Amino acid sequence: MQIHDDEQLEVYLKRFHPIAPEPVLRIGHSSRRSLPLLSSLAAVAAVLVAGAAILHVHSRVVVPNTARNVASAERHAPSEPLTMRSANAWLATAPSFKSAVDGLAFRPQSSPLPQGKQSAVAVLSKEKIRL
Amino acid sequence: MKIFNLIPSMILIALLSAGPALAQQHESLKENAALRYWSAFSQVQDSGITDQQAKELNAILDGTAPYDDSKYKDLIEKNILAFEIMARATALPACDWGLDYGLGHDVPVDYARKGLVLGRLNVLYAFHLLKTGNKDGAVRALAAGLRFSHDVGNGGSLFATLIAKDLLTSHLRAVADALRLEQLSAAQRSQLQTAVARVAEGLDWPAAAKRDLETFRGDYAGNPQASAALTRIVLSYTAALNDGSKLHALNQAVQGAPQELANVIPNAERVLEQKQDLNNTLLQTRALLQ
């Protein structure tokens, strides 16, 4: 029985011919073709992200153009802690005492820190005490 | 030998006599409302607002725009602890901001700006309480706010006094609104009457002006002519703020001073206008409360 199997295997091996491999997929050529497509998709995505960001900012700060123009024409209140000198200078150059006082309270954030910078006071005020 | 025996007794007497003085000083520090007000300032919570909202808030406080609770409720509720600390501090008998006028022009006055913010928020808080039907709370907030406003000007310069005046008029206007729009009980009206009466003497404008003008003294220490002119201006200025008819004499004193000094003298007419405006508002509110 064992001999019969060996013969069959021998016959099979004699008939065996390796099959020629199919041509290898040329990846380089394909990626070159898809590059413009990917670039287009990236550009569309960038436009969408920028649009969303603009819409987000607009929805948070809705200021009518007239109000914005008026506001930009106004003086910005001193942001540093006031002393008698700076307070008197602020009062003396204001059109009226009332406008000077109004300009000091409820100030919108006019001078955010530059990109890449953070508040030294905020950093120093972070306590590191562990109990 | 007898002298040596007396020394411990003398030390004991000295300690016993110094004790009450130290205790009194300690008590006066504990009774100083300004320290509590600083504590309230530290609890003020900020909120980002646009230029337009800043204008609207100023209009509400001027009485030219209605208060919309839906817009400012969150801002108010974030600051309730600050209002409570401030209100409790107004029960203290004294308010000393500890200003060191020896620093001349560099005396810090930022406490007044912080006071302006807290005081204006307190007016909005009173409106918020009225809107939510808490009349007792609103009356208490207004009464405390009036006292706080007056305290902001205590011992201060013209700047602090102007801010105190702004806060007082805002609170008085809010009192008038509460009287017009709400049906207040006799007890609530009486509480407001007492609070208004406590600030009825107004603010010490001449003393504030004198403090401001005296800061120029150091600038002209080596200039006898300017120094003498400054002395004349200080006297005329305080007299004019007590009696508006003396404004002409003040103008003459300013015109006769060296130009560099004349240029830095605060406009007395504007100061008088503010003083008059506060007096008028006080009179109107008292009349409403009668």
Coordinates of C-alpha atoms in Angstrom, one line a residue:
Chain A
M1 CA 0.0 0.0 0.0
Q2 CA 2.8 2.2 0.9
I3 CA 4.6 1.4 -2.4
H4 CA 1.5 2.3 -4.4
D5 CA 1.4 5.8 -2.8
D6 CA 5.0 6.4 -3.6
E7 CA 4.5 5.6 -7.2
Q8 CA 1.5 8.0 -7.4
L9 CA 3.6 10.7 -5.9
E10 CA 6.5 10.1 -8.3
V11 CA 4.1 10.3 -11.3
Y12 CA 2.6 13.5 -9.9
L13 CA 6.1 15.1 -9.5
K14 CA 7.0 14.1 -13.0
R15 CA 4.0 16.0 -14.4
F16 CA 4.6 19.0 -12.2
H17 CA 5.5 22.3 -13.9
P18 CA 5.9 25.5 -11.9
I19 CA 3.3 28.1 -12.9
A20 CA 4.7 31.3 -14.2
P21 CA 4.1 34.1 -11.7
E22 CA 1.7 36.9 -12.5
P23 CA 3.3 40.3 -13.1
V24 CA 4.0 42.1 -9.8
L25 CA 1.9 45.1 -9.1
R26 CA 3.9 48.3 -9.8
I27 CA 3.3 50.2 -6.7
G28 CA 5.4 53.2 -7.7
H29 CA 3.5 53.8 -10.8
S30 CA 0.1 53.5 -9.0
S31 CA 1.1 56.0 -6.2
R32 CA 2.2 58.5 -8.7
R33 CA -1.1 58.3 -10.3
S34 CA -3.0 58.7 -7.0
L35 CA -0.9 61.7 -5.8
P36 CA -3.0 64.4 -7.5
L37 CA -6.1 62.8 -6.0
L38 CA -4.6 62.8 -2.5
S39 CA -3.5 66.4 -2.9
S40 CA -7.0 67.4 -4.0
L41 CA -8.5 65.7 -1.0
A42 CA -6.0 67.4 1.4
A43 CA -6.8 70.8 -0.1
V44 CA -10.5 70.2 0.2
A45 CA -10.1 69.1 3.8
A46 CA -7.9 72.2 4.6
V47 CA -10.6 74.5 3.1
L48 CA -13.3 72.8 5.1
V49 CA -11.2 73.1 8.3
A50 CA -10.5 76.8 7.7
G51 CA -14.1 77.4 6.9
A52 CA -15.2 75.7 10.1
A53 CA -12.7 77.7 12.1
I54 CA -13.9 81.0 10.7
L55 CA -17.5 80.1 11.4
H56 CA -16.6 79.1 14.9
V57 CA -14.9 82.4 15.7
H58 CA -17.8 84.3 14.1
S59 CA -20.4 82.5 16.1
R60 CA -18.6 83.3 19.4
V61 CA -18.0 87.0 18.8
V62 CA -20.8 88.5 16.9
V63 CA -20.1 92.2 16.7
P64 CA -21.9 94.4 14.3
N65 CA -19.6 96.3 12.0
T66 CA -20.6 99.7 13.2
A67 CA -20.0 98.7 16.8
R68 CA -16.6 97.2 16.0
N69 CA -15.6 100.3 14.2
V70 CA -16.6 102.5 17.1
A71 CA -14.8 100.2 19.5
S72 CA -11.6 100.2 17.6
A73 CA -11.7 104.0 17.5
E74 CA -11.9 104.1 21.3
R75 CA -8.8 104.2 23.5
H76 CA -7.8 101.0 25.3
A77 CA -7.8 101.3 29.0
P78 CA -4.4 100.8 30.6
S79 CA -3.9 97.1 31.2
E80 CA -1.2 97.4 33.9
P81 CA -2.0 98.0 37.6
L82 CA -2.9 101.7 38.0
T83 CA -0.9 104.2 40.0
M84 CA -1.9 107.8 40.7
R85 CA 0.2 109.0 37.8
S86 CA -1.3 106.6 35.2
A87 CA -4.8 107.0 36.6
N88 CA -4.6 110.8 36.4
A89 CA -3.1 110.6 32.9
W90 CA -6.1 108.4 31.9
L91 CA -8.6 110.9 33.4
A92 CA -6.9 113.9 31.9
T93 CA -6.9 112.6 28.3
A94 CA -10.5 111.3 28.4
P95 CA -13.3 113.2 26.7
S96 CA -15.2 113.1 30.0
F97 CA -14.8 111.6 33.5
K98 CA -17.7 109.3 32.7
S99 CA -16.1 107.9 29.6
A100 CA -12.9 107.4 31.5
V101 CA -14.6 105.4 34.2
D102 CA -16.7 103.4 31.8
G103 CA -13.5 102.5 29.9
L104 CA -12.0 100.9 33.0
A105 CA -14.8 98.5 33.9
F106 CA -16.1 95.5 31.8
R107 CA -13.1 95.6 29.4
P108 CA -13.0 93.1 26.7
Q109 CA -9.8 91.2 26.5
S110 CA -7.7 93.5 24.3
S111 CA -4.2 92.1 24.5
P112 CA -4.0 88.3 24.5
L113 CA -0.5 86.9 24.9
P114 CA 1.4 86.3 21.7
Q115 CA 1.3 82.8 20.2
G116 CA 3.8 80.5 21.9
K117 CA 3.9 82.7 25.1
Q118 CA 2.1 82.2 28.4
S119 CA 1.4 84.3 31.4
A120 CA 4.3 84.4 33.8
V121 CA 1.9 85.3 36.6
A122 CA -0.3 82.2 35.8
V123 CA 2.8 80.0 35.7
L124 CA 4.1 81.3 39.0
S125 CA 0.7 81.0 40.6
K126 CA 0.5 77.3 40.0
E127 CA 1.2 75.9 43.3
K128 CA 3.4 72.8 43.7
I129 CA 2.6 72.0 47.3
R130 CA 1.9 68.4 47.9
L131 CA 0.4 67.2 51.1
Chain B
M1 CA 19.2 96.9 96.0
K2 CA 15.8 98.5 96.2
I3 CA 16.1 99.7 92.6
F4 CA 16.9 96.1 91.4
N5 CA 13.8 94.9 93.2
L6 CA 11.7 97.5 91.4
I7 CA 12.9 96.5 87.9
P8 CA 10.6 93.4 87.5
S9 CA 7.6 95.5 88.7
M10 CA 8.4 98.2 86.2
I11 CA 8.7 95.7 83.4
L12 CA 5.4 94.2 84.4
I13 CA 3.7 97.6 84.5
A14 CA 5.1 98.5 81.0
L15 CA 3.8 95.2 79.6
L16 CA 0.4 95.7 81.1
S17 CA 0.1 99.2 79.7
A18 CA 1.3 98.1 76.3
G19 CA -1.0 95.2 76.1
P20 CA -4.3 97.0 75.6
A21 CA -2.7 99.3 73.0
L22 CA -1.5 96.2 71.0
A23 CA -4.8 94.5 71.4
Q24 CA -6.6 97.7 70.2
Q25 CA -4.4 97.8 67.2
H26 CA -5.1 94.1 66.5
E27 CA -8.8 94.8 66.8
S28 CA -8.6 97.7 64.5
L29 CA -7.0 95.6 61.8
K30 CA -9.7 92.9 62.3
E31 CA -12.3 95.6 61.9
N32 CA -10.9 97.1 58.7
A33 CA -13.3 96.5 55.9
A34 CA -10.7 97.2 53.2
L35 CA -8.9 93.9 54.0
R36 CA -12.2 92.0 53.4
Y37 CA -12.8 93.9 50.3
W38 CA -9.4 92.7 48.9
S39 CA -10.6 89.2 49.8
A40 CA -13.7 89.8 47.7
F41 CA -11.7 91.2 44.8
S42 CA -9.7 88.0 44.8
Q43 CA -12.9 86.0 44.3
V44 CA -14.2 88.0 41.3
Q45 CA -14.6 85.6 38.4
D46 CA -14.0 87.0 34.9
S47 CA -16.0 86.3 31.8
G48 CA -15.1 87.0 28.2
I49 CA -17.3 89.7 26.6
T50 CA -17.3 91.5 23.3
D51 CA -17.1 95.3 22.8
Q52 CA -20.8 95.3 22.1
Q53 CA -21.6 93.5 25.4
A54 CA -19.3 96.0 27.3
K55 CA -21.3 98.9 25.8
E56 CA -24.6 97.1 26.8
L57 CA -23.4 96.6 30.4
N58 CA -22.5 100.3 30.7
A59 CA -25.9 101.2 29.2
I60 CA -27.7 99.0 31.8
L61 CA -25.8 100.7 34.6
D62 CA -26.7 104.2 33.1
G63 CA -30.3 103.2 33.1
T64 CA -30.6 103.5 29.3
A65 CA -30.9 99.8 28.5
P66 CA -33.0 97.1 30.3
Y67 CA -31.3 94.3 32.3
D68 CA -31.6 91.0 30.6
D69 CA -31.1 88.2 33.1
S70 CA -30.7 85.5 30.6
K71 CA -27.5 87.2 29.3
Y72 CA -25.8 87.9 32.6
K73 CA -27.2 85.3 35.0
D74 CA -24.1 83.1 34.6
L75 CA -21.7 86.0 35.2
I76 CA -23.6 87.0 38.3
E77 CA -23.9 83.5 39.7
K78 CA -20.1 83.0 39.3
N79 CA -19.5 86.0 41.6
I80 CA -21.9 85.3 44.4
L81 CA -19.1 84.6 46.9
A82 CA -17.4 87.9 46.1
F83 CA -20.7 89.7 46.7
E84 CA -21.3 87.9 50.0
I85 CA -17.8 88.7 51.2
M86 CA -18.2 92.4 50.2
A87 CA -21.7 92.7 51.8
R88 CA -20.4 91.2 55.1
A89 CA -17.5 93.5 55.2
T90 CA -19.7 96.6 54.9
A91 CA -20.9 95.9 58.4
L92 CA -17.4 96.7 59.7
P93 CA -17.0 100.2 61.2
A94 CA -13.8 101.3 59.4
C95 CA -12.3 101.2 55.9
D96 CA -8.6 102.0 55.5
W97 CA -7.0 101.2 52.2
G98 CA -3.5 101.7 53.7
L99 CA -2.4 104.1 51.0
D100 CA 1.2 105.4 51.4
Y101 CA 1.1 108.9 49.9
G102 CA 4.8 109.1 50.6
L103 CA 5.2 107.3 47.3
G104 CA 4.0 110.4 45.4
H105 CA 2.7 109.7 41.9
D106 CA 3.4 106.0 42.3
V107 CA 0.8 105.4 45.0
P108 CA -1.1 102.3 43.7
V109 CA -4.7 103.0 43.0
D110 CA -5.7 99.8 41.3
Y111 CA -7.9 98.8 44.3
A112 CA -10.3 101.5 43.0
R113 CA -10.5 99.9 39.6
K114 CA -11.1 96.5 41.2
G115 CA -13.8 98.2 43.4
L116 CA -15.4 99.6 40.2
V117 CA -15.8 96.1 38.7
L118 CA -17.1 94.5 41.9
G119 CA -19.4 97.4 42.6
R120 CA -20.9 97.4 39.1
L121 CA -21.3 93.6 39.2
N122 CA -23.1 94.1 42.5
V123 CA -25.7 96.4 40.8
L124 CA -26.3 93.7 38.2
Y125 CA -26.6 91.2 41.1
A126 CA -29.4 93.4 42.6
F127 CA -31.2 93.5 39.3
H128 CA -30.8 89.7 39.0
L129 CA -32.3 89.2 42.5
L130 CA -35.2 91.5 41.7
K131 CA -35.8 89.6 38.5
T132 CA -35.9 86.3 40.4
G133 CA -38.3 87.7 42.9
N134 CA -35.8 87.9 45.8
K135 CA -36.6 91.4 47.0
D136 CA -35.1 91.0 50.4
G137 CA -31.8 89.9 48.8
A138 CA -31.9 92.8 46.3
V139 CA -32.5 95.3 49.0
R140 CA -29.6 93.8 51.1
A141 CA -27.3 93.9 48.0
L142 CA -28.2 97.5 47.3
A143 CA -27.7 98.6 50.9
A144 CA -24.3 96.9 51.0
G145 CA -23.3 98.2 47.6
L146 CA -24.0 101.8 48.7
R147 CA -21.8 101.4 51.7
F148 CA -19.1 99.7 49.7
S149 CA -19.2 102.4 47.1
H150 CA -18.7 105.1 49.7
D151 CA -15.8 103.0 51.2
V152 CA -14.1 102.9 47.8
G153 CA -13.5 106.6 48.0
N154 CA -12.4 106.6 51.6
G155 CA -9.0 108.3 52.0
G156 CA -8.4 108.1 48.3
S157 CA -7.3 110.4 45.5
L158 CA -9.6 112.1 43.0
F159 CA -9.5 109.0 40.9
A160 CA -10.8 106.8 43.7
T161 CA -13.4 109.5 44.6
L162 CA -14.6 109.6 41.0
I163 CA -15.0 105.8 41.0
A164 CA -16.9 106.0 44.3
K165 CA -19.2 108.6 42.8
D166 CA -19.8 106.5 39.7
L167 CA -20.7 103.5 41.9
L168 CA -22.9 105.5 44.3
T169 CA -24.9 106.9 41.4
S170 CA -25.3 103.5 39.8
H171 CA -26.6 102.0 43.1
L172 CA -28.8 105.0 43.8
R173 CA -30.3 104.6 40.3
A174 CA -30.9 101.0 41.0
V175 CA -32.6 101.9 44.2
A176 CA -34.9 104.3 42.3
D177 CA -35.7 101.5 39.8
A178 CA -36.5 99.1 42.6
L179 CA -38.8 101.6 44.1
R180 CA -40.6 102.4 40.8
L181 CA -40.9 98.8 39.5
E182 CA -41.3 96.7 42.6
Q183 CA -43.7 96.8 45.5
L184 CA -41.3 97.0 48.5
S185 CA -42.4 96.4 52.0
A186 CA -42.1 99.0 54.7
A187 CA -39.1 97.1 56.2
Q188 CA -37.4 97.0 52.8
R189 CA -37.9 100.7 52.2
S190 CA -36.7 101.5 55.7
Q191 CA -33.5 99.4 55.1
L192 CA -32.9 101.4 51.9
Q193 CA -33.6 104.7 53.7
T194 CA -31.0 103.9 56.3
A195 CA -28.4 102.9 53.7
V196 CA -28.9 106.1 51.7
A197 CA -28.8 108.2 54.8
R198 CA -25.4 106.7 55.7
V199 CA -23.9 107.9 52.5
A200 CA -25.9 111.2 52.3
E201 CA -22.9 113.3 53.4
G202 CA -21.4 112.4 50.0
L203 CA -17.7 112.2 49.3
D204 CA -14.8 114.3 50.6
W205 CA -13.9 116.0 47.3
P206 CA -11.6 118.7 48.7
A207 CA -9.5 116.2 50.7
A208 CA -9.2 114.0 47.6
A209 CA -8.1 116.9 45.5
K210 CA -5.6 118.0 48.1
R211 CA -4.0 114.5 48.1
D212 CA -3.7 114.6 44.3
L213 CA -2.2 118.1 44.2
E214 CA 0.2 117.4 47.1
T215 CA 1.8 114.6 45.0
F216 CA 3.3 117.4 42.8
R217 CA 5.1 118.9 45.8
G218 CA 8.1 116.6 45.3
D219 CA 8.4 117.6 41.6
Y220 CA 8.9 121.3 42.5
A221 CA 10.9 121.0 45.7
G222 CA 13.8 122.8 44.1
N223 CA 11.6 125.5 42.5
P224 CA 10.4 128.1 45.1
Q225 CA 8.2 129.9 42.6
A226 CA 6.4 126.8 41.4
S227 CA 6.2 125.5 45.0
A228 CA 4.5 128.7 46.2
A229 CA 2.1 128.6 43.2
L230 CA 1.2 125.0 44.1
T231 CA 0.4 126.1 47.7
R232 CA -1.9 128.8 46.3
I233 CA -3.5 126.3 43.9
V234 CA -4.1 123.7 46.7
L235 CA -5.9 126.4 48.8
S236 CA -8.0 127.7 45.9
Y237 CA -8.8 124.2 44.7
T238 CA -10.2 123.0 48.0
A239 CA -12.0 126.2 48.5
A240 CA -13.6 126.0 45.0
L241 CA -14.7 122.4 45.6
N242 CA -16.5 123.5 48.8
D243 CA -17.9 126.6 47.1
G244 CA -18.3 126.7 43.4
S245 CA -18.4 130.5 43.3
K246 CA -14.6 130.4 44.1
L247 CA -13.8 128.7 40.8
H248 CA -12.7 132.0 39.3
A249 CA -10.1 132.5 42.0
L250 CA -8.8 129.0 41.3
N251 CA -8.5 129.7 37.6
Q252 CA -6.5 132.8 38.4
A253 CA -4.2 130.8 40.6
V254 CA -3.7 128.2 37.9
Q255 CA -3.1 130.8 35.2
G256 CA -0.5 132.5 37.4
A257 CA 1.5 129.3 37.9
P258 CA 4.4 128.1 35.8
Q259 CA 3.1 126.5 32.6
E260 CA 4.4 123.0 33.4
L261 CA 2.5 123.1 36.7
A262 CA -0.7 124.6 35.3
N263 CA -0.8 121.9 32.6
V264 CA -1.1 119.0 35.2
I265 CA -3.8 120.5 37.4
P266 CA -7.0 118.4 37.2
N267 CA -10.0 120.2 35.6
A268 CA -11.9 121.6 38.7
E269 CA -15.1 122.3 36.7
R270 CA -15.4 118.7 35.7
V271 CA -14.8 117.6 39.4
L272 CA -17.5 120.1 40.5
E273 CA -19.9 118.7 37.9
Q274 CA -19.4 115.2 39.3
K275 CA -19.9 116.4 42.8
Q276 CA -23.2 118.2 41.8
D277 CA -24.4 115.2 39.9
L278 CA -24.0 112.9 42.9
N279 CA -25.7 115.5 45.2
N280 CA -28.7 115.7 42.7
T281 CA -29.0 111.9 42.5
L282 CA -28.8 111.6 46.3
L283 CA -31.6 114.2 46.7
Q284 CA -33.8 112.5 44.1
T285 CA -33.4 109.1 45.7
R286 CA -34.1 110.4 49.2
A287 CA -37.2 112.1 47.9
L288 CA -38.4 108.8 46.4
L289 CA -37.8 107.0 49.7
Q290 CA -39.8 109.6 51.8

